[in-house]
CSV table of C-alpha atoms in Angstrom, one decimal:
chain,number,residue,atom,x,y,z
N,13,MET,CA,123.2,139.4,244.3
N,14,SER,CA,125.5,140.5,241.6
N,15,ILE,CA,125.0,140.2,237.8
N,16,ALA,CA,127.9,137.8,237.7
N,17,SER,CA,126.3,135.4,240.2
N,18,ILE,CA,122.9,135.6,238.4
N,19,ARG,CA,124.6,134.7,235.1
N,20,GLN,CA,126.5,131.9,236.8
N,21,GLN,CA,123.2,130.5,238.2
N,22,THR,CA,121.6,130.8,234.8
N,23,ALA,CA,124.5,129.0,233.2
N,24,ASP,CA,124.3,126.2,235.8
N,25,ARG,CA,120.6,125.7,235.3
N,26,MET,CA,121.0,125.6,231.5
N,27,ALA,CA,123.8,123.2,231.7
N,28,SER,CA,121.6,120.6,233.5
N,29,GLY,CA,119.2,119.1,230.9
N,30,ASP,CA,117.8,121.4,228.3
N,31,GLY,CA,117.4,124.4,230.6
N,32,ARG,CA,113.8,123.7,231.5
N,33,ALA,CA,112.6,123.3,235.0
N,34,CYS,CA,109.4,122.2,236.8
N,35,LEU,CA,107.3,125.2,237.7
N,36,VAL,CA,106.4,123.7,241.1
N,37,CYS,CA,109.8,122.6,242.5
N,38,GLY,CA,112.3,124.0,240.0
N,39,THR,CA,113.9,120.6,239.3
N,40,ALA,CA,115.5,120.3,235.8
N,41,ALA,CA,113.4,118.1,233.5
N,42,ASP,CA,113.3,117.4,229.8
N,43,GLY,CA,110.8,119.2,227.6
N,44,ILE,CA,108.8,116.0,226.8
N,45,THR,CA,108.1,115.3,230.5
N,46,LEU,CA,107.1,118.9,231.2
N,47,SER,CA,104.8,119.0,228.2
N,48,MET,CA,103.2,115.7,229.2
N,49,PHE,CA,102.5,116.7,232.8
N,50,GLY,CA,101.5,120.3,232.6
N,51,ALA,CA,104.9,121.9,233.2
N,52,ARG,CA,105.5,119.7,236.2
N,53,CYS,CA,108.1,117.0,236.8
N,54,PHE,CA,106.6,113.5,237.4
N,55,PRO,CA,106.8,113.6,241.2
N,56,CYS,CA,105.1,117.0,241.3
N,57,TYR,CA,102.5,115.7,238.9
N,58,GLN,CA,101.8,112.7,241.1
N,59,ALA,CA,101.4,115.0,244.1
N,60,TYR,CA,99.0,117.1,242.1
N,61,ARG,CA,96.9,114.1,241.1
N,62,ARG,CA,96.7,113.0,244.8
N,63,GLU,CA,95.1,116.3,245.8
N,64,PRO,CA,91.3,116.3,245.9
N,65,LEU,CA,89.4,118.0,243.1
N,66,VAL,CA,87.8,121.0,244.7
N,67,PRO,CA,85.7,123.3,242.5
N,68,PRO,CA,86.3,127.0,242.9
N,69,PRO,CA,83.6,128.8,244.9
N,70,ARG,CA,80.8,130.5,242.9
N,71,SER,CA,80.5,134.2,243.0
N,72,LYS,CA,77.6,135.9,244.7
N,73,ALA,CA,76.3,137.0,241.3
N,74,ALA,CA,76.4,133.4,240.0
N,75,GLU,CA,74.5,132.2,243.2
N,76,ARG,CA,71.8,134.9,242.6
N,77,ILE,CA,71.4,133.8,239.0
N,78,ARG,CA,71.2,130.1,240.0
N,79,ALA,CA,68.5,131.0,242.6
N,80,GLU,CA,66.5,132.9,240.0
N,81,ILE,CA,66.6,130.0,237.6
N,82,ALA,CA,65.6,127.5,240.3
N,83,ALA,CA,62.7,129.8,241.3
N,84,MET,CA,61.4,129.6,237.7
N,85,GLY,CA,61.2,125.8,238.2
N,86,LYS,CA,64.1,124.9,235.9
N,87,GLY,CA,66.5,122.2,237.0
N,88,LEU,CA,70.2,123.0,237.5
N,89,PRO,CA,73.2,120.8,237.6
N,90,PRO,CA,74.9,120.7,241.1
């Protein structure tokens, strides 16, 4: 890939819309849409919302601390 082709690709991207693109699919989108939907275009935002909400796994240290708190008889949220 040459510098000229990179510059041409950049110019092509900037010519479409205001030069901003969705972080997920790379489609050009206006700044208002991207700011409303977390740097995603609307179709990518819809796909993101359809995914189930899965909490990240707890670390081993966090599990140990939760076990200690539970052993003291104090309630913990799930």
